[in-house]
Coordinates of C-alpha atoms in Angstrom, one line a residue:
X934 CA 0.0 0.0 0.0
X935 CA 3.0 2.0 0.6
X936 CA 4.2 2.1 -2.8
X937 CA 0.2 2.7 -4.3
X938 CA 0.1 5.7 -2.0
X939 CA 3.2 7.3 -2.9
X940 CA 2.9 6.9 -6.6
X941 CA 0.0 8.7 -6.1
X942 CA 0.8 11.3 -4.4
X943 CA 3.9 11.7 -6.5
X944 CA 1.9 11.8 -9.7
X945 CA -0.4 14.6 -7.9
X946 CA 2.4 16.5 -6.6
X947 CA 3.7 17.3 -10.2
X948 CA 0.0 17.1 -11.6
X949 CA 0.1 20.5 -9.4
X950 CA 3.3 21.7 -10.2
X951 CA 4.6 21.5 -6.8
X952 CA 8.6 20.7 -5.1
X953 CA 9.0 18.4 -2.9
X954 CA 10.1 21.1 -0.7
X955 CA 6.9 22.8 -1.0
X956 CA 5.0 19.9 -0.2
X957 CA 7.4 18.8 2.9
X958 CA 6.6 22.5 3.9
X959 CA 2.6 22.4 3.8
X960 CA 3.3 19.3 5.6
X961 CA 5.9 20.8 8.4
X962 CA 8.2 18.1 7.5
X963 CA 11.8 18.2 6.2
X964 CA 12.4 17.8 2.6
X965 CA 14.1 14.7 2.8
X966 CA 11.2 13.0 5.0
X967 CA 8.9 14.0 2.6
X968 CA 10.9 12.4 0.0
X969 CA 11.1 9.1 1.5
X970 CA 7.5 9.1 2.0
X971 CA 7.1 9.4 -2.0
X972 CA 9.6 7.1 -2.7
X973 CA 7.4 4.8 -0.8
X974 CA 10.4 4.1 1.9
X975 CA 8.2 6.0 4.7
X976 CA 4.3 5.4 5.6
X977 CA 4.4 8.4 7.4
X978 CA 1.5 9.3 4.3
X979 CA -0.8 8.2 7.1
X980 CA -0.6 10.8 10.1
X981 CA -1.2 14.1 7.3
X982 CA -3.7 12.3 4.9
X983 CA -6.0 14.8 5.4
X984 CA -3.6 17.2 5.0
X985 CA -2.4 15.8 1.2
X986 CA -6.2 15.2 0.5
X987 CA -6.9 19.2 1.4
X988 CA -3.6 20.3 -0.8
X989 CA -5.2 18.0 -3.7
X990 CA -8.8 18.3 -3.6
X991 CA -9.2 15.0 -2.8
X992 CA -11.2 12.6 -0.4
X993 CA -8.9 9.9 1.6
X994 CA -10.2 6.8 -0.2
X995 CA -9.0 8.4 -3.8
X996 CA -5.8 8.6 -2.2
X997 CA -5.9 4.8 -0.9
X998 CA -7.8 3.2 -4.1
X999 CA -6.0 1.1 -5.6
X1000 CA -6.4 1.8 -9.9
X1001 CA -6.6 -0.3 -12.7
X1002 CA -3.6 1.0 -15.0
X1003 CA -6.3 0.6 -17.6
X1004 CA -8.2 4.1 -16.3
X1005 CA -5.5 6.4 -15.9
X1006 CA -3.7 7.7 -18.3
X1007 CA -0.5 8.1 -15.5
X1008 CA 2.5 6.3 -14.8
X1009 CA 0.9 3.5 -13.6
X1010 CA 0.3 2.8 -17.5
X1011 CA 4.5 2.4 -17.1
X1012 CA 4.8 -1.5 -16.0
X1013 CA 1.9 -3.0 -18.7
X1014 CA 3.9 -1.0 -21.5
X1015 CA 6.8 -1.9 -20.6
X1016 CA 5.6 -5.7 -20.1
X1017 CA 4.3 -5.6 -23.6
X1018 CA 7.5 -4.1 -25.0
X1019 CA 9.4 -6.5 -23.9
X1020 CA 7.2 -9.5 -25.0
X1021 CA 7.1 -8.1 -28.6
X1022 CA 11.2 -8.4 -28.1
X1023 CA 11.6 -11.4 -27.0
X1024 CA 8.7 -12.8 -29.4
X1025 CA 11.3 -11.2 -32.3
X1026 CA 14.2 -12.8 -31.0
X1027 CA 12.8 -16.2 -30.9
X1028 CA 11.8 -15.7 -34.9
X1029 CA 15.1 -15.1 -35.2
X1030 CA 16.6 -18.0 -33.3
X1031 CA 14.4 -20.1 -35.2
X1032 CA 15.3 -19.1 -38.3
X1033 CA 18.8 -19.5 -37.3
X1034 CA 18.7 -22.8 -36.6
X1035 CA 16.5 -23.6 -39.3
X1036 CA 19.4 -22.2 -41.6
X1037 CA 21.9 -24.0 -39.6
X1038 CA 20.3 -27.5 -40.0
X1039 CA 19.4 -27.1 -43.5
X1040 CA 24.2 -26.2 -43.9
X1041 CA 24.4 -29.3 -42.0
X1042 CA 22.1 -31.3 -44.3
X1043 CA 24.0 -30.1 -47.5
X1044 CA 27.2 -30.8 -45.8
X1045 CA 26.1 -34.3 -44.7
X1046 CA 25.1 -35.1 -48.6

């Protein structure tokens, strides 16, 4: 939930144009505790959720939902991408291989004759 939670409030922080600092500020929190908070490393999300809520305009269980990466158009779209990417690689790369060896037996076979 840690990691949901601060990817969110990451994604709103610069949805909003705002530092870190800025934020750490409205929070009365250092800079680098706000920081480990978004990078997930902190849960300390939990004591000013009203707090980041207020600052965003947002109710607590936005902040807590957990999103399909199907409905927003985020970074959370980051990890299926990627996934696909690197299927459609590998997918290539096998074609590849398998024309390779396909090539390689048929060398062998004219060899053998």
């Amino acid at each position: 939930m840690n990691i949901v939670v601060a990817n969110k409030i990451k994604t709103l922080r610069k949805d909003k144009k705002m530092s870190q600092e800025e934020m750490a500020d409205y929070l009365n929190m250092s800079q680098s505790a706000y920081a480990r908070m978004e990078n997930g490393e902190s849960h300390t999300w939990a004591i000013h959720i009203l707090k980041i809520c207020k600052i965003f305009g947002i109710a607590p269980e936005e902040l807590l939902k957990v999103e399909s990466s199907h409905k927003t158009g985020s970074s959370d779209n980051a990890i299926p991408e990627l996934s696909h990417t690197v299927i459609e690689h590998y997918e290539e790369r096998i074609k590849e291989l398998k024309k390779v060896i396909k090539d390689l037996k048929n060398n062998k076979k004219l060899l053998n004759s």
